[in-house]
mmCIF file of C-alpha atoms in Angstrom:
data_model
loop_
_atom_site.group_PDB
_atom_site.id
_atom_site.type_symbol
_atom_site.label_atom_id
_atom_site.label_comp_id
_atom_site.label_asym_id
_atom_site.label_seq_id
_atom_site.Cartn_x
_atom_site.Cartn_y
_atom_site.Cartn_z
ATOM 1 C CA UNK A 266 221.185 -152.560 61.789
ATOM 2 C CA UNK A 267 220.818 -155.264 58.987
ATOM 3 C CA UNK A 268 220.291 -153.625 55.437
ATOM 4 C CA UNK A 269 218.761 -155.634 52.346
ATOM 5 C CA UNK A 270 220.208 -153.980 49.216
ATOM 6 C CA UNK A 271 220.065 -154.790 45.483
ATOM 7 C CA UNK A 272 222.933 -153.231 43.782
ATOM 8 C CA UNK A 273 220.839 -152.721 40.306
ATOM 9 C CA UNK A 274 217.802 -151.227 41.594
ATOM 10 C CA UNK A 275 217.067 -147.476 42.042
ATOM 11 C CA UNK A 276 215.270 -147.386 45.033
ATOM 12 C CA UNK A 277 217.537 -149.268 47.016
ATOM 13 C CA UNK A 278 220.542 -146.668 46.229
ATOM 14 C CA UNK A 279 218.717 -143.962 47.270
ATOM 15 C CA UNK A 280 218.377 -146.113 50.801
ATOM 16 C CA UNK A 281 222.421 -146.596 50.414
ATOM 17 C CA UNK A 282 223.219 -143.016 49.537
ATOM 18 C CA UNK A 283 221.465 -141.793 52.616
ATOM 19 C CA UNK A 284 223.090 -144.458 54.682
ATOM 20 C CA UNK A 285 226.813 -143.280 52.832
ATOM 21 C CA UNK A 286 225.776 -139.864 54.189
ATOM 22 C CA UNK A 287 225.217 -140.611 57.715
ATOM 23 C CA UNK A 288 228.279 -142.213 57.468
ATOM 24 C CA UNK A 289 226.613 -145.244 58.203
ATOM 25 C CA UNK A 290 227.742 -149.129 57.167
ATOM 26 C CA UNK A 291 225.492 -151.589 58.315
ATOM 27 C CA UNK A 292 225.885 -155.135 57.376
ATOM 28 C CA UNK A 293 224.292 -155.464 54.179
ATOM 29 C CA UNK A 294 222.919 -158.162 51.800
ATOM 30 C CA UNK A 295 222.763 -158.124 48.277
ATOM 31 C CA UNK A 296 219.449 -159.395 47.113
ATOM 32 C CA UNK A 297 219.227 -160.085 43.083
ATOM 33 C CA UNK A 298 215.817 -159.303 41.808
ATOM 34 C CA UNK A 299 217.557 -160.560 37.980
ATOM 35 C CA UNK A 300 217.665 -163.922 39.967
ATOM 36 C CA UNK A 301 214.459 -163.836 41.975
ATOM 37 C CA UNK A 302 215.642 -163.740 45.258
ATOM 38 C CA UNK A 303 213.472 -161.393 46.403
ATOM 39 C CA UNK A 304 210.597 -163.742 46.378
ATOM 40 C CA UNK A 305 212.818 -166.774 47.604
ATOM 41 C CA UNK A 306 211.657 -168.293 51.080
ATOM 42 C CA UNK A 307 214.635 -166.413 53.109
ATOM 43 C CA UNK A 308 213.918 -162.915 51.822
ATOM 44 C CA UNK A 309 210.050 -163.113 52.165
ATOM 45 C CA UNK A 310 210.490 -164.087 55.763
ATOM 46 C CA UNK A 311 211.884 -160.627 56.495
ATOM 47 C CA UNK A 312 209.842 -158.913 54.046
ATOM 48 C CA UNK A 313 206.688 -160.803 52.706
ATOM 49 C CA UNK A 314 206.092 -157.899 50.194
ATOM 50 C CA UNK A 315 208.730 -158.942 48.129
ATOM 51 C CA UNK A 316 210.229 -155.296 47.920
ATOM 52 C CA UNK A 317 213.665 -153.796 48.088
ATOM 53 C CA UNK A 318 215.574 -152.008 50.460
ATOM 54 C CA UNK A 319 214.890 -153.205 53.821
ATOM 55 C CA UNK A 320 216.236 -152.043 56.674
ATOM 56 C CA UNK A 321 216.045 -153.737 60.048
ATOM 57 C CA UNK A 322 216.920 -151.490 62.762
ATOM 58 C CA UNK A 323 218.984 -151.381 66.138
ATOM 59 C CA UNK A 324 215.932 -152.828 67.476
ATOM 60 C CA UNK A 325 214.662 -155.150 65.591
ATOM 61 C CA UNK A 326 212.129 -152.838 63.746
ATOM 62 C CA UNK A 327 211.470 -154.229 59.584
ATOM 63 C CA UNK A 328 211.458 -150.907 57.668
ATOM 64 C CA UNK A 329 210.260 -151.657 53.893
ATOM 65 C CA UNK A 330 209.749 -147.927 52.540
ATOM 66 C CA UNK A 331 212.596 -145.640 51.555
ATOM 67 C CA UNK A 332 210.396 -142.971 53.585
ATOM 68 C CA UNK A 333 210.525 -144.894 56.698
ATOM 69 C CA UNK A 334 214.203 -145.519 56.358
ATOM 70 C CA UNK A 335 215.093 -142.208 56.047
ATOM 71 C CA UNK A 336 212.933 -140.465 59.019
ATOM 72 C CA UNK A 337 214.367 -143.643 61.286
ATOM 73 C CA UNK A 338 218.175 -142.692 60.078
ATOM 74 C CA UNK A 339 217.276 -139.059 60.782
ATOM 75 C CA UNK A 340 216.166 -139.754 64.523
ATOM 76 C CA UNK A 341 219.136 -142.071 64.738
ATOM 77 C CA UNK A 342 221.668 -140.221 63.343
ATOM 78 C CA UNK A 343 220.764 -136.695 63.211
ATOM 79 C CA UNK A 344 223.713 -135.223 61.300
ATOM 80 C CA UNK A 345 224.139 -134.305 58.280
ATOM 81 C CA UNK A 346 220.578 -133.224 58.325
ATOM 82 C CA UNK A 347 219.044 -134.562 55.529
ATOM 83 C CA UNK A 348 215.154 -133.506 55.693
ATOM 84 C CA UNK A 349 215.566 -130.371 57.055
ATOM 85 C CA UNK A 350 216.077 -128.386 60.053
ATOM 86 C CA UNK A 351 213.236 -125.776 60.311
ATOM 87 C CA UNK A 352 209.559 -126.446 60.052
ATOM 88 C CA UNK A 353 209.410 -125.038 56.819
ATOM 89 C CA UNK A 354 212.510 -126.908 55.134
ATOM 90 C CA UNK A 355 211.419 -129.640 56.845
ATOM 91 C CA UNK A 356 208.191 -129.530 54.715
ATOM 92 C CA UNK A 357 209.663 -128.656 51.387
ATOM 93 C CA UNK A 358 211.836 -131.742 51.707
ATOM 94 C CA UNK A 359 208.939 -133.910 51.847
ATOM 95 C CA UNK A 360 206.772 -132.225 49.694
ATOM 96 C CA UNK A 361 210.097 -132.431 46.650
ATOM 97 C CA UNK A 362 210.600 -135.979 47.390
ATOM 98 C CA UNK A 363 207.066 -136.755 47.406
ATOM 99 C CA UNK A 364 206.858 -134.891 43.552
ATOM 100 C CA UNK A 365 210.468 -136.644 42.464
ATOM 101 C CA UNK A 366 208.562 -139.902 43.120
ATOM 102 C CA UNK A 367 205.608 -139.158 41.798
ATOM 103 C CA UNK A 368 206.656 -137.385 38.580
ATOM 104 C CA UNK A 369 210.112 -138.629 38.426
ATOM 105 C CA UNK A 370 210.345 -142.570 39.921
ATOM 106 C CA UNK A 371 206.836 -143.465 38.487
ATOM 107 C CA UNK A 372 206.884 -142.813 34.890
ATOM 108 C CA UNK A 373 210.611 -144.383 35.072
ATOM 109 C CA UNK A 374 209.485 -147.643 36.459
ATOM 110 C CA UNK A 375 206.200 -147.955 34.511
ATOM 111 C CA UNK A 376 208.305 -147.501 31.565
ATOM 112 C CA UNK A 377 210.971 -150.013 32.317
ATOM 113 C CA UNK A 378 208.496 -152.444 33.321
ATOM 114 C CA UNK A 379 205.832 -152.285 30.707
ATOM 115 C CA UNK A 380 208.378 -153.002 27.925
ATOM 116 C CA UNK A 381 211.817 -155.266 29.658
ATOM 117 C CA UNK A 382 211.232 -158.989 28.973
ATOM 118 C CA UNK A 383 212.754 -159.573 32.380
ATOM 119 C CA UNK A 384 209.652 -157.739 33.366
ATOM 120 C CA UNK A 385 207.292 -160.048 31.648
ATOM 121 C CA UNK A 386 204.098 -161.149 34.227
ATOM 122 C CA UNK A 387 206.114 -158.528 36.715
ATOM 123 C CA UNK A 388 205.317 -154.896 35.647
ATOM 124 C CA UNK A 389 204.625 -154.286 39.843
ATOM 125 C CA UNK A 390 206.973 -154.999 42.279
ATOM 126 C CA UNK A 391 205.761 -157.492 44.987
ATOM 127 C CA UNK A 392 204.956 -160.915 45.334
ATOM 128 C CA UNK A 393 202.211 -161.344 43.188
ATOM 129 C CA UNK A 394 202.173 -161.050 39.052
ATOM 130 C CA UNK A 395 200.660 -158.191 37.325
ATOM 131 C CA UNK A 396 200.600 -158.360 32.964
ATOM 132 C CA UNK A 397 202.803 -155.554 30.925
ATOM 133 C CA UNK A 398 200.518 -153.014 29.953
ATOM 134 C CA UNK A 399 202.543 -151.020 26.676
ATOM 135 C CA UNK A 400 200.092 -147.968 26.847
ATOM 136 C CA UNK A 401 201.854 -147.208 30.076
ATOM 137 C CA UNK A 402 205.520 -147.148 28.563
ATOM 138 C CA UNK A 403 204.198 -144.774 26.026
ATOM 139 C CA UNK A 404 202.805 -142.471 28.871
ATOM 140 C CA UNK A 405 206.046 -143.117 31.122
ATOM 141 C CA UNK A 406 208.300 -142.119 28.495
ATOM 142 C CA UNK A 407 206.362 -138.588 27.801
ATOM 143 C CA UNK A 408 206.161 -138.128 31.825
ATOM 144 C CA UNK A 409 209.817 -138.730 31.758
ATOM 145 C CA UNK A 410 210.297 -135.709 30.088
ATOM 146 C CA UNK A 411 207.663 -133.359 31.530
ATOM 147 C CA UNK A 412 209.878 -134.300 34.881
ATOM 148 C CA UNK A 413 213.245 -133.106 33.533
ATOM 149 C CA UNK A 414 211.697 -130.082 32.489
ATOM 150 C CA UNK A 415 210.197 -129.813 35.818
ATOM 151 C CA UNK A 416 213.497 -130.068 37.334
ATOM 152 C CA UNK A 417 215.199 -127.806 35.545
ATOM 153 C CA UNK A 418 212.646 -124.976 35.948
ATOM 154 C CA UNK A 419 213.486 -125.518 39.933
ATOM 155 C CA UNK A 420 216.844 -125.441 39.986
ATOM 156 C CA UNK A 421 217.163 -122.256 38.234
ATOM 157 C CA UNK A 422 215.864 -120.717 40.922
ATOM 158 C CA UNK A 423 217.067 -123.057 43.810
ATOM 159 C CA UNK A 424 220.880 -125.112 43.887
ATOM 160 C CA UNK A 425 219.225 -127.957 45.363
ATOM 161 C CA UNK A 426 215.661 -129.073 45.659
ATOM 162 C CA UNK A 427 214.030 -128.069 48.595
ATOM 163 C CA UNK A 428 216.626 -124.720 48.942
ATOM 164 C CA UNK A 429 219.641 -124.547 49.733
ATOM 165 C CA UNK A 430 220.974 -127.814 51.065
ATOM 166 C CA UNK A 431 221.386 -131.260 49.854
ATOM 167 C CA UNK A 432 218.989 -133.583 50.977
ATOM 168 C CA UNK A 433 216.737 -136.507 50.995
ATOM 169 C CA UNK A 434 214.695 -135.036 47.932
ATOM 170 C CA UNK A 435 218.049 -134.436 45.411
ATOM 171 C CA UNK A 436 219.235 -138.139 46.412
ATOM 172 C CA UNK A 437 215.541 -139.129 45.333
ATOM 173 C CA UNK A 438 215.891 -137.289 42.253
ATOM 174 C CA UNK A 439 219.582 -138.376 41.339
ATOM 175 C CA UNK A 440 219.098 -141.749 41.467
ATOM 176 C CA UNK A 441 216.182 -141.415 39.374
ATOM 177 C CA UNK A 442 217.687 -138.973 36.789
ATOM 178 C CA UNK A 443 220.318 -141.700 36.473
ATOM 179 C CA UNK A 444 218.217 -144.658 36.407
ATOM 180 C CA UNK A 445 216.489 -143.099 33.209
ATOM 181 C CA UNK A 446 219.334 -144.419 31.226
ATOM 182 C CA UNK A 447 217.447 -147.908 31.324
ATOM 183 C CA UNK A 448 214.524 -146.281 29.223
ATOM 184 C CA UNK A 449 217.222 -144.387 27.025
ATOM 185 C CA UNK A 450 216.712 -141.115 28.608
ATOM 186 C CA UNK A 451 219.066 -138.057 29.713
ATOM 187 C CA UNK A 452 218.994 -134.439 31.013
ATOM 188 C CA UNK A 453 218.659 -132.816 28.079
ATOM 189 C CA UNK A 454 221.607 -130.874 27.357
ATOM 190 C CA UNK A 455 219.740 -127.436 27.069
ATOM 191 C CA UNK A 456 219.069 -128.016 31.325
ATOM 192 C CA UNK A 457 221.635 -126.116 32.265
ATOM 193 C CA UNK A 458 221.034 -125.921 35.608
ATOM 194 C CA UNK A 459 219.845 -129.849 35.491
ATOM 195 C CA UNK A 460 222.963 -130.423 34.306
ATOM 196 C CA UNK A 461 225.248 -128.710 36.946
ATOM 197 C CA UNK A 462 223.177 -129.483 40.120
ATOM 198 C CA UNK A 463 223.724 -133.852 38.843
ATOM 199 C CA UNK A 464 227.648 -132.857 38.677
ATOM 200 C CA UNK A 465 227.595 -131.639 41.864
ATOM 201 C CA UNK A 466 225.936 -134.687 43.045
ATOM 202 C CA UNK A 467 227.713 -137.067 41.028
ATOM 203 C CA UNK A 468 231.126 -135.819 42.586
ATOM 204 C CA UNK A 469 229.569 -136.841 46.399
ATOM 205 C CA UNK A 470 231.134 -139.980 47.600
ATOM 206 C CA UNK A 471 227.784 -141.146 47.890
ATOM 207 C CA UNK A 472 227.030 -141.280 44.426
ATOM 208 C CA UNK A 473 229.738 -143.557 44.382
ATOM 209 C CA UNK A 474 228.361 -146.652 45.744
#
């Protein structure tokens, strides 16, 4: 395996968290989207959508979504389990990361990149240049916190987010929940349970790299 990581970007860490889980270490290359290189000649020839991570498998399979990457690790790699074990968990693990993304990543990103000057001409990913659109920052940064509250009314009733294991959908979310320091935004310290499900995260060797 041959893994394209950028060590600033969220979506990439959730790709190396999962990989840290597995116990996985594939050789790796640091792309730098602060220098471009993600739409250099080189990268596009393995990806031509300009995105990161990538993940090139045992057999020579290009993987470009964080989705893919993980169900490929899973069939590869099969323990820890990280999207569930029964029909039913594995559905709730799909169906949380799938709402993380959506309510969580989304607002994030179109917050970050409606409003960063390094963002200028480049609010979407990819290899072709889309115009900062402020209305969205002001939306991302309200969505921002509708997630958090979101979060925290689910883990008071569950320790992680699709029941009672860590998986796939809490490394979505943690990555996120710490990426929202980039648009000056925390778990507020009233989440409780917010606040005691990212320790327990934070102190995985995972959430170390």
């Amino acid at each position: 395996m041959i893994f394209y990581d950028c060590s600033t970007a969220p979506n990439p860490r959730r790709a190396r968290m999962f990989l840290a889980e597995k116990g996985l270490a594939p050789e790796s290359h640091d792309i730098s989207i602060a220098k471009g290189e993600q739409l250099g000649a080189a990268f596009l020839a393995v990806n031509p959508r300009a995105t990161i991570p990538v993940l090139v498998t045992d057999a020579g399979t290009v993987l470009t979504e964080n989705l893919g990457i993980a169900a490929y690790l899973e069939a590869h790699t099969p323990e820890p389990a990280l999207m569930g074990r029964t029909a039913d968990e594995k559905g709730l693990v799909l169906m949380w990361n799938a709402i993380v993304e959506q309510q969580g990543g989304m607002p994030i990103a179109e917050t970050l990149r409606n409003t960063h000057p390094a963002f200028q001409d480049r609010a979407i990913p990819g290899p072709d240049n889309y115009a900062q659109l402020p209305e969205l920052a002001t939306r991302g940064q309200a969505r921002t916190q509708v997630f958090f509250a979101l979060l925290e009314e689910r883990l008071k009733e569950s320790p992680y987010l699709a029941g009672d294991d860590f998986t796939l959908a809490d490394i979505s979310a943690f990555v996120f929940v710490e990426f929202a320091r980039v648009i000056k935004q925390r778990i507020p310290e009233e989440n409780s349970a917010s606040l005691a499900w990212h320790a327990a995260i934070k102190a995985r060797p995972s959430a170390q790299i």
